[in-house]
mmCIF file of C-alpha atoms in Angstrom:
data_model
loop_
_atom_site.group_PDB
_atom_site.id
_atom_site.type_symbol
_atom_site.label_atom_id
_atom_site.label_comp_id
_atom_site.label_asym_id
_atom_site.label_seq_id
_atom_site.Cartn_x
_atom_site.Cartn_y
_atom_site.Cartn_z
ATOM 1 C CA MET A 1 146.897 63.919 75.529
ATOM 2 C CA LYS A 2 144.626 63.772 78.549
ATOM 3 C CA LYS A 3 142.866 60.442 78.958
ATOM 4 C CA ILE A 4 139.080 60.609 78.926
ATOM 5 C CA SER A 5 137.549 59.040 82.043
ATOM 6 C CA LEU A 6 134.272 57.130 81.723
ATOM 7 C CA ASN A 7 131.660 57.080 84.426
ATOM 8 C CA LEU A 8 129.508 54.070 85.250
ATOM 9 C CA ILE A 9 126.816 54.919 82.688
ATOM 10 C CA ASP A 10 129.415 55.438 79.920
ATOM 11 C CA ARG A 11 130.942 52.081 80.679
ATOM 12 C CA ALA A 12 127.578 50.346 80.608
ATOM 13 C CA VAL A 13 126.703 51.941 77.257
ATOM 14 C CA ALA A 14 130.117 51.008 75.809
ATOM 15 C CA LEU A 15 129.685 47.412 76.964
ATOM 16 C CA VAL A 16 126.318 47.047 75.194
ATOM 17 C CA ASN A 17 127.044 49.284 72.187
ATOM 18 C CA PRO A 18 130.730 50.197 71.685
ATOM 19 C CA GLN A 19 129.951 52.680 68.880
ATOM 20 C CA ALA A 20 127.501 54.589 71.077
ATOM 21 C CA GLY A 21 130.085 54.534 73.860
ATOM 22 C CA VAL A 22 132.639 56.148 71.519
ATOM 23 C CA GLN A 23 130.160 58.872 70.530
ATOM 24 C CA ARG A 24 129.452 59.618 74.192
ATOM 25 C CA ALA A 25 133.190 59.861 74.889
ATOM 26 C CA ILE A 26 133.665 62.257 71.937
ATOM 27 C CA ALA A 27 130.773 64.431 73.111
ATOM 28 C CA ARG A 28 132.201 64.544 76.624
ATOM 29 C CA ALA A 29 135.618 65.579 75.272
ATOM 30 C CA LYS A 30 134.017 68.410 73.278
ATOM 31 C CA LEU A 31 132.403 69.724 76.438
ATOM 32 C CA THR A 32 135.752 70.038 78.222
ATOM 33 C CA HIS A 33 138.261 70.620 75.428
ATOM 34 C CA PHE A 34 137.312 74.273 74.952
ATOM 35 C CA ASP A 35 136.905 75.179 78.653
ATOM 36 C CA TYR A 36 138.473 78.447 79.788
ATOM 37 C CA ASP A 37 139.814 78.854 83.293
ATOM 38 C CA ALA A 38 138.260 82.325 83.403
ATOM 39 C CA THR A 39 134.771 80.765 83.204
ATOM 40 C CA LYS A 40 135.274 78.541 86.227
ATOM 41 C CA TYR A 41 133.759 80.150 89.296
ATOM 42 C CA ASN A 42 134.183 79.057 92.874
ATOM 43 C CA ARG A 43 133.986 80.366 96.394
ATOM 44 C CA GLU A 44 137.023 82.606 95.944
ATOM 45 C CA ARG A 45 136.160 83.841 92.450
ATOM 46 C CA LYS A 46 132.600 85.041 91.972
ATOM 47 C CA GLY A 47 130.894 85.052 88.610
ATOM 48 C CA PRO A 48 129.840 88.158 86.665
ATOM 49 C CA SER A 49 126.414 89.732 86.757
ATOM 50 C CA VAL A 50 123.755 88.833 84.224
ATOM 51 C CA LEU A 51 124.337 89.692 80.571
ATOM 52 C CA GLN A 52 122.602 93.015 79.913
ATOM 53 C CA GLY A 53 122.630 95.990 77.606
ATOM 54 C CA ALA A 54 124.665 99.137 78.076
ATOM 55 C CA GLU A 55 121.564 100.967 79.333
ATOM 56 C CA SER A 56 119.176 99.305 81.784
ATOM 57 C CA TYR A 57 117.218 100.106 84.920
ATOM 58 C CA ARG A 58 120.149 98.965 87.051
ATOM 59 C CA THR A 59 122.679 100.912 84.982
ATOM 60 C CA GLY A 60 120.747 104.142 85.552
ATOM 61 C CA TYR A 61 120.686 103.607 89.303
ATOM 62 C CA ASP A 62 124.393 102.712 89.417
ATOM 63 C CA ARG A 63 125.273 105.794 87.352
ATOM 64 C CA ILE A 64 123.650 108.089 89.929
ATOM 65 C CA GLU A 65 125.299 106.303 92.862
ATOM 66 C CA LEU A 66 128.729 106.475 91.200
ATOM 67 C CA MET A 67 128.187 110.179 90.552
ATOM 68 C CA LYS A 68 127.409 110.826 94.230
ATOM 69 C CA ARG A 69 130.403 108.865 95.477
ATOM 70 C CA SER A 70 132.768 110.477 92.968
ATOM 71 C CA ARG A 71 131.621 113.969 93.923
ATOM 72 C CA ASP A 72 132.156 113.160 97.581
ATOM 73 C CA LEU A 73 135.702 111.985 96.868
ATOM 74 C CA ALA A 74 136.482 115.048 94.742
ATOM 75 C CA GLU A 75 135.352 117.318 97.585
ATOM 76 C CA ASN A 76 137.095 115.487 100.437
ATOM 77 C CA VAL A 77 140.079 113.549 99.045
ATOM 78 C CA GLY A 78 143.011 115.582 97.807
ATOM 79 C CA LEU A 79 144.223 112.787 95.526
ATOM 80 C CA VAL A 80 141.003 112.708 93.471
ATOM 81 C CA ARG A 81 140.740 116.500 93.373
ATOM 82 C CA SER A 82 144.344 116.750 92.173
ATOM 83 C CA ILE A 83 143.772 114.165 89.425
ATOM 84 C CA LEU A 84 140.763 116.079 88.116
ATOM 85 C CA MET A 85 142.380 119.505 88.179
ATOM 86 C CA LYS A 86 145.682 118.406 86.625
ATOM 87 C CA PHE A 87 143.973 116.414 83.870
ATOM 88 C CA ALA A 88 141.727 119.352 82.979
ATOM 89 C CA SER A 89 144.647 121.780 83.105
ATOM 90 C CA HIS A 90 146.745 119.671 80.725
ATOM 91 C CA THR A 91 143.959 118.960 78.232
ATOM 92 C CA ALA A 92 141.657 122.005 78.184
ATOM 93 C CA ALA A 93 143.462 125.032 79.612
ATOM 94 C CA ASN A 94 144.858 126.389 76.329
ATOM 95 C CA ILE A 95 142.302 126.149 73.548
ATOM 96 C CA SER A 96 142.515 128.460 70.549
ATOM 97 C CA TYR A 97 141.190 128.596 67.005
ATOM 98 C CA GLN A 98 143.441 128.836 63.968
ATOM 99 C CA ALA A 99 141.827 129.840 60.703
ATOM 100 C CA ARG A 100 143.199 128.195 57.566
ATOM 101 C CA THR A 101 141.814 130.172 54.662
ATOM 102 C CA GLU A 102 144.028 131.353 51.818
ATOM 103 C CA ASN A 103 143.681 134.969 52.929
ATOM 104 C CA PRO A 104 145.956 135.903 55.885
ATOM 105 C CA GLU A 105 143.893 138.991 56.682
ATOM 106 C CA VAL A 106 140.707 136.925 56.887
ATOM 107 C CA ASN A 107 142.509 134.452 59.132
ATOM 108 C CA SER A 108 143.569 137.235 61.483
ATOM 109 C CA ASP A 109 140.051 138.728 61.604
ATOM 110 C CA VAL A 110 138.399 135.357 62.241
ATOM 111 C CA GLU A 111 140.884 134.427 64.976
ATOM 112 C CA ALA A 112 140.480 137.827 66.642
ATOM 113 C CA TYR A 113 136.679 137.515 66.555
ATOM 114 C CA TRP A 114 136.784 133.976 67.958
ATOM 115 C CA SER A 115 139.227 134.951 70.718
ATOM 116 C CA GLU A 116 136.984 137.794 71.835
ATOM 117 C CA TRP A 117 133.878 135.580 71.735
ATOM 118 C CA TRP A 118 135.671 132.754 73.558
ATOM 119 C CA ASP A 119 136.452 135.014 76.502
ATOM 120 C CA LYS A 120 132.779 136.037 76.806
ATOM 121 C CA CYS A 121 130.964 132.884 75.667
ATOM 122 C CA ASP A 122 129.543 131.936 79.093
ATOM 123 C CA ILE A 123 125.841 132.838 79.332
ATOM 124 C CA SER A 124 126.283 133.428 83.071
ATOM 125 C CA THR A 125 129.229 135.817 82.393
ATOM 126 C CA ARG A 126 131.199 134.110 85.179
ATOM 127 C CA HIS A 127 133.807 132.159 83.214
ATOM 128 C CA THR A 128 135.941 132.371 80.128
ATOM 129 C CA GLY A 129 135.765 129.674 77.491
ATOM 130 C CA SER A 130 138.974 128.132 78.840
ATOM 131 C CA THR A 131 137.522 127.827 82.338
ATOM 132 C CA LEU A 132 134.270 126.429 80.956
ATOM 133 C CA MET A 133 136.151 123.687 79.114
ATOM 134 C CA GLN A 134 138.216 122.764 82.170
ATOM 135 C CA VAL A 135 135.086 122.540 84.321
ATOM 136 C CA ALA A 136 133.396 120.480 81.592
ATOM 137 C CA VAL A 137 136.305 118.005 81.452
ATOM 138 C CA MET A 138 136.387 117.645 85.241
ATOM 139 C CA SER A 139 132.610 117.196 85.345
ATOM 140 C CA MET A 140 132.691 114.579 82.590
ATOM 141 C CA LEU A 141 135.364 112.555 84.409
ATOM 142 C CA ARG A 142 133.756 112.913 87.834
ATOM 143 C CA ASP A 143 130.041 112.644 86.974
ATOM 144 C CA GLY A 144 130.170 110.637 83.757
ATOM 145 C CA ASP A 145 129.025 113.290 81.291
ATOM 146 C CA PHE A 146 128.423 116.996 80.765
ATOM 147 C CA LEU A 147 126.150 118.976 78.448
ATOM 148 C CA PHE A 148 126.746 122.255 76.642
ATOM 149 C CA ALA A 149 123.633 124.037 75.369
ATOM 150 C CA LEU A 150 123.734 126.693 72.641
ATOM 151 C CA VAL A 151 121.627 129.655 73.817
ATOM 152 C CA ARG A 152 121.258 133.345 73.036
ATOM 153 C CA ASP A 153 121.420 136.216 75.510
ATOM 154 C CA LYS A 154 119.069 139.201 75.630
ATOM 155 C CA GLU A 155 120.983 140.895 72.824
ATOM 156 C CA GLY A 156 120.678 137.809 70.628
ATOM 157 C CA ASP A 157 124.364 136.873 70.828
ATOM 158 C CA LEU A 158 125.246 133.186 70.786
ATOM 159 C CA LYS A 159 126.437 131.831 74.149
ATOM 160 C CA LEU A 160 127.236 128.535 75.887
ATOM 161 C CA GLN A 161 125.420 127.202 78.937
ATOM 162 C CA GLY A 162 126.998 124.398 80.970
ATOM 163 C CA ILE A 163 124.652 121.763 82.385
ATOM 164 C CA GLU A 164 125.873 119.188 84.920
ATOM 165 C CA ALA A 165 125.019 115.516 84.544
ATOM 166 C CA ASP A 166 122.450 115.354 87.364
ATOM 167 C CA ARG A 167 120.360 118.029 85.615
ATOM 168 C CA VAL A 168 119.985 115.960 82.443
ATOM 169 C CA GLY A 169 116.884 113.987 83.339
ATOM 170 C CA ASP A 170 115.517 113.635 86.872
ATOM 171 C CA PRO A 171 118.120 111.814 89.018
ATOM 172 C CA PHE A 172 115.418 110.683 91.452
ATOM 173 C CA LYS A 173 113.496 108.965 88.658
ATOM 174 C CA VAL A 174 115.714 106.317 87.115
ATOM 175 C CA TYR A 175 113.814 105.597 83.914
ATOM 176 C CA THR A 176 114.924 103.716 80.822
ATOM 177 C CA SER A 177 112.913 102.878 77.709
ATOM 178 C CA LEU A 178 113.435 102.551 73.973
ATOM 179 C CA ASP A 179 112.515 106.226 73.523
ATOM 180 C CA LEU A 180 113.981 107.845 76.659
ATOM 181 C CA ILE A 181 117.250 106.981 78.420
ATOM 182 C CA GLY A 182 118.355 109.056 81.382
ATOM 183 C CA GLY A 183 116.727 112.232 80.082
ATOM 184 C CA ILE A 184 117.858 111.684 76.472
ATOM 185 C CA HIS A 185 115.145 111.234 73.836
ATOM 186 C CA ILE A 186 116.082 108.579 71.261
ATOM 187 C CA ASP A 187 115.095 108.384 67.585
ATOM 188 C CA ARG A 188 113.749 104.826 67.266
ATOM 189 C CA ASP A 189 114.682 104.608 63.588
ATOM 190 C CA THR A 190 118.331 105.641 63.814
ATOM 191 C CA GLY A 191 119.186 105.391 67.512
ATOM 192 C CA ALA A 192 120.404 109.004 67.464
ATOM 193 C CA PRO A 193 119.685 111.368 70.399
ATOM 194 C CA SER A 194 116.941 113.782 69.342
ATOM 195 C CA ALA A 195 116.492 115.930 72.457
ATOM 196 C CA TYR A 196 117.553 116.392 76.080
ATOM 197 C CA ASP A 197 115.328 116.965 79.127
ATOM 198 C CA ILE A 198 116.836 119.648 81.362
ATOM 199 C CA TYR A 199 115.858 120.001 85.023
ATOM 200 C CA ASN A 200 116.306 122.856 87.468
ATOM 201 C CA ARG A 201 118.087 122.135 90.750
ATOM 202 C CA SER A 202 116.969 124.242 93.719
ATOM 203 C CA ILE A 203 119.124 125.269 96.682
ATOM 204 C CA GLY A 204 117.607 122.381 98.637
ATOM 205 C CA ASP A 205 118.456 119.930 95.835
ATOM 206 C CA PHE A 206 114.905 119.577 94.538
ATOM 207 C CA TYR A 207 114.600 118.887 90.810
ATOM 208 C CA THR A 208 111.854 120.321 88.621
ATOM 209 C CA PHE A 209 111.482 120.055 84.861
ATOM 210 C CA GLN A 210 112.763 123.125 83.019
ATOM 211 C CA THR A 211 112.791 122.489 79.273
ATOM 212 C CA THR A 212 113.597 120.076 76.470
ATOM 213 C CA ILE A 213 116.280 121.191 74.032
ATOM 214 C CA PRO A 214 116.852 119.606 70.593
ATOM 215 C CA SER A 215 120.094 117.748 70.022
ATOM 216 C CA SER A 216 121.060 120.272 67.340
ATOM 217 C CA GLN A 217 121.529 122.840 70.113
ATOM 218 C CA ALA A 218 123.511 120.621 72.482
ATOM 219 C CA PHE A 219 127.010 119.177 72.818
ATOM 220 C CA HIS A 220 127.032 116.053 74.966
ATOM 221 C CA LEU A 221 130.459 115.220 76.419
ATOM 222 C CA PHE A 222 130.989 111.653 77.629
ATOM 223 C CA ASP A 223 133.431 108.811 77.130
ATOM 224 C CA PRO A 224 131.479 105.671 76.101
ATOM 225 C CA LEU A 225 132.722 102.164 76.701
ATOM 226 C CA ARG A 226 129.968 100.503 74.625
ATOM 227 C CA ILE A 227 128.314 101.341 71.322
ATOM 228 C CA ASP A 228 124.821 101.189 72.885
ATOM 229 C CA GLN A 229 125.722 103.617 75.676
ATOM 230 C CA TYR A 230 123.948 107.005 75.821
ATOM 231 C CA ARG A 231 124.866 108.246 79.308
ATOM 232 C CA GLY A 232 128.400 108.253 80.646
ATOM 233 C CA ILE A 233 129.505 106.845 83.996
ATOM 234 C CA SER A 234 132.143 108.248 86.297
ATOM 235 C CA ALA A 235 135.716 107.626 85.170
ATOM 236 C CA PHE A 236 136.469 106.787 88.825
ATOM 237 C CA HIS A 237 134.112 103.801 88.882
ATOM 238 C CA THR A 238 137.050 101.371 89.091
ATOM 239 C CA ALA A 239 138.970 103.566 91.568
ATOM 240 C CA ILE A 240 136.303 104.660 94.060
ATOM 241 C CA ASN A 241 136.899 101.807 96.508
ATOM 242 C CA ASP A 242 140.695 102.149 96.400
ATOM 243 C CA ALA A 243 140.523 105.935 96.809
ATOM 244 C CA THR A 244 138.146 105.548 99.762
ATOM 245 C CA ASP A 245 140.430 102.930 101.328
ATOM 246 C CA ILE A 246 143.466 105.202 100.976
ATOM 247 C CA HIS A 247 141.561 108.042 102.639
ATOM 248 C CA ASP A 248 140.369 105.837 105.527
ATOM 249 C CA ILE A 249 143.679 104.006 106.085
ATOM 250 C CA ILE A 250 145.693 107.227 106.163
ATOM 251 C CA ASN A 251 143.301 108.650 108.769
ATOM 252 C CA PHE A 252 143.703 105.470 110.857
ATOM 253 C CA GLU A 253 147.483 105.665 110.617
ATOM 254 C CA LYS A 254 147.434 109.336 111.588
ATOM 255 C CA MET A 255 145.301 108.486 114.611
ATOM 256 C CA ALA A 256 147.728 105.729 115.637
ATOM 257 C CA ALA A 257 150.716 108.094 115.254
ATOM 258 C CA LYS A 258 148.986 110.795 117.300
ATOM 259 C CA ASN A 259 148.106 108.288 120.019
ATOM 260 C CA ALA A 260 151.705 107.048 120.203
ATOM 261 C CA SER A 261 153.128 110.573 120.199
ATOM 262 C CA SER A 262 150.800 111.708 122.979
ATOM 263 C CA GLN A 263 152.287 109.159 125.441
ATOM 264 C CA ALA A 264 155.328 110.842 127.052
ATOM 265 C CA GLY A 265 155.717 108.263 129.815
ATOM 266 C CA ILE A 266 153.885 105.447 131.595
ATOM 267 C CA VAL A 267 154.223 104.723 135.326
ATOM 268 C CA ARG A 268 154.089 101.060 136.332
ATOM 269 C CA ARG A 269 152.820 100.399 139.872
ATOM 270 C CA ASN A 270 153.050 97.259 141.969
ATOM 271 C CA ASN A 271 150.987 98.620 144.860
ATOM 272 C CA ASN A 272 147.215 99.056 144.977
ATOM 273 C CA ASN A 273 146.958 102.337 146.863
ATOM 274 C CA ALA A 274 144.176 104.005 144.879
ATOM 275 C CA SER A 275 144.337 107.172 146.978
ATOM 276 C CA ASP A 276 147.658 108.034 145.331
ATOM 277 C CA LEU A 277 145.796 108.435 142.010
ATOM 278 C CA SER A 278 143.034 110.676 143.317
ATOM 279 C CA THR A 279 144.809 113.903 142.335
ATOM 280 C CA LEU A 280 145.426 112.836 138.744
ATOM 281 C CA THR A 281 143.311 114.047 135.837
ATOM 282 C CA ASN A 282 140.626 111.696 134.550
ATOM 283 C CA ASP A 283 140.383 111.176 130.801
ATOM 284 C CA ALA A 284 139.202 108.503 128.382
ATOM 285 C CA ASP A 285 141.170 106.510 125.819
ATOM 286 C CA LEU A 286 140.048 105.762 122.269
ATOM 287 C CA ASN A 287 137.814 102.951 123.550
ATOM 288 C CA GLY A 288 136.130 105.107 126.189
ATOM 289 C CA ASN A 289 137.963 103.555 129.157
ATOM 290 C CA THR A 290 138.938 105.850 132.024
ATOM 291 C CA ILE A 291 142.658 106.573 132.337
ATOM 292 C CA LYS A 292 144.733 108.675 134.713
ATOM 293 C CA LEU A 293 146.919 111.468 133.339
ATOM 294 C CA GLU A 294 149.477 113.823 134.792
ATOM 295 C CA ALA A 295 150.915 116.849 133.043
ATOM 296 C CA ILE A 296 154.680 116.988 132.470
ATOM 297 C CA GLU A 297 156.527 120.153 133.356
ATOM 298 C CA SER A 298 159.950 121.166 132.052
ATOM 299 C CA GLY A 299 162.873 120.599 134.428
ATOM 300 C CA LYS A 300 160.773 118.468 136.744
ATOM 301 C CA ILE A 301 162.509 115.867 138.984
ATOM 302 C CA SER A 302 160.332 112.938 140.043
ATOM 303 C CA TYR A 303 160.783 110.613 143.021
ATOM 304 C CA LEU A 304 159.096 107.246 142.596
ATOM 305 C CA GLU A 305 157.516 105.270 145.405
ATOM 306 C CA PRO A 306 158.758 101.750 146.160
ATOM 307 C CA GLY A 307 157.351 99.337 143.581
ATOM 308 C CA GLU A 308 156.883 102.023 140.911
ATOM 309 C CA ASP A 309 158.697 102.308 137.606
ATOM 310 C CA ILE A 310 158.445 104.800 134.742
ATOM 311 C CA VAL A 311 158.723 103.711 131.118
ATOM 312 C CA PHE A 312 159.228 106.031 128.144
ATOM 313 C CA PRO A 313 157.635 104.558 124.980
ATOM 314 C CA ASP A 314 159.583 104.358 121.779
ATOM 315 C CA GLY A 315 158.825 106.903 119.092
ATOM 316 C CA PRO A 316 155.846 106.242 116.836
ATOM 317 C CA SER A 317 156.609 103.483 114.323
ATOM 318 C CA ARG A 318 153.488 103.920 112.219
ATOM 319 C CA PRO A 319 153.054 104.212 109.322
ATOM 320 C CA SER A 320 155.720 101.661 108.491
ATOM 321 C CA GLY A 321 157.626 101.072 105.273
ATOM 322 C CA ALA A 322 155.218 98.253 104.423
ATOM 323 C CA PHE A 323 152.344 100.738 104.583
ATOM 324 C CA ALA A 324 154.149 103.034 102.139
ATOM 325 C CA GLU A 325 154.520 100.192 99.627
ATOM 326 C CA PHE A 326 150.880 99.199 100.071
ATOM 327 C CA HIS A 327 149.928 102.838 99.540
ATOM 328 C CA LYS A 328 151.828 102.836 96.227
ATOM 329 C CA ILE A 329 149.959 99.710 95.095
ATOM 330 C CA LEU A 330 146.595 101.393 95.720
ATOM 331 C CA LEU A 331 147.775 104.519 93.887
ATOM 332 C CA ARG A 332 148.779 102.438 90.864
ATOM 333 C CA ASN A 333 145.362 100.777 90.888
ATOM 334 C CA ILE A 334 143.737 104.198 90.761
#
């Protein structure tokens, strides 16, 4: 058992009143006996942010920023795009309805009707139901959530309209209250969503209010982490930095490999006759410094001046095996 150390004040109290000294020692032991290492913060290990609810002013701002960064990665990084497309293909590509009544003929009629409707359920007539679901899954993972609205076309037939996350509420107005969270109206008595504010997005990315639809006509897709959460956040929120690092590091390694491969030979000179370099081509290196270049022709025989030497660099050694292992670590983190 760890011995309890007494400071100067504890010792003075124990000398005058031993019982009070014992009580102070017990109280001090209680303060340290239940300490967790995870709660000890220092220069190397920063502490967490303040304790806050699942929805706050800061959460709304972070949600929009994560959405923008995730969309950028999905458009420019093949890894993130591949993750989204493969996940959606495996989970939402083949969706069908199987009726389970006691009448086989009714089952066949219902399934045939649903299959025909499913292929034409998009209000914009651009996608089948299968494509809509795959886009919805990818949007939910990338943006945080996705909304389906039940609407009717000009003939009165029931259709589905897909609404991306940035059109639910105004993304340029991060507002949160007890009644309205990120474009979702909340029933104060039950906490249930009662309606959704839908905004139009123009070609120039300007947002204007379009309509408010009741929750009974909407399907909100998101994957909550907390019971008090109403808007979803990007599933890549823990992988954005690693995915960005992979993208940047690979580009740096490619640049280094190209730079090494572009050097066919280097001439070392011990004389300072600058006029000998006047006929060479001027170019700049990666740092903007002027260098002298000479084209290499096939079958060429060169005669070097006294004091000159030509060196052929080794083949490019980057990226190395260590980089490949580091790359795997980042992929596992993602």
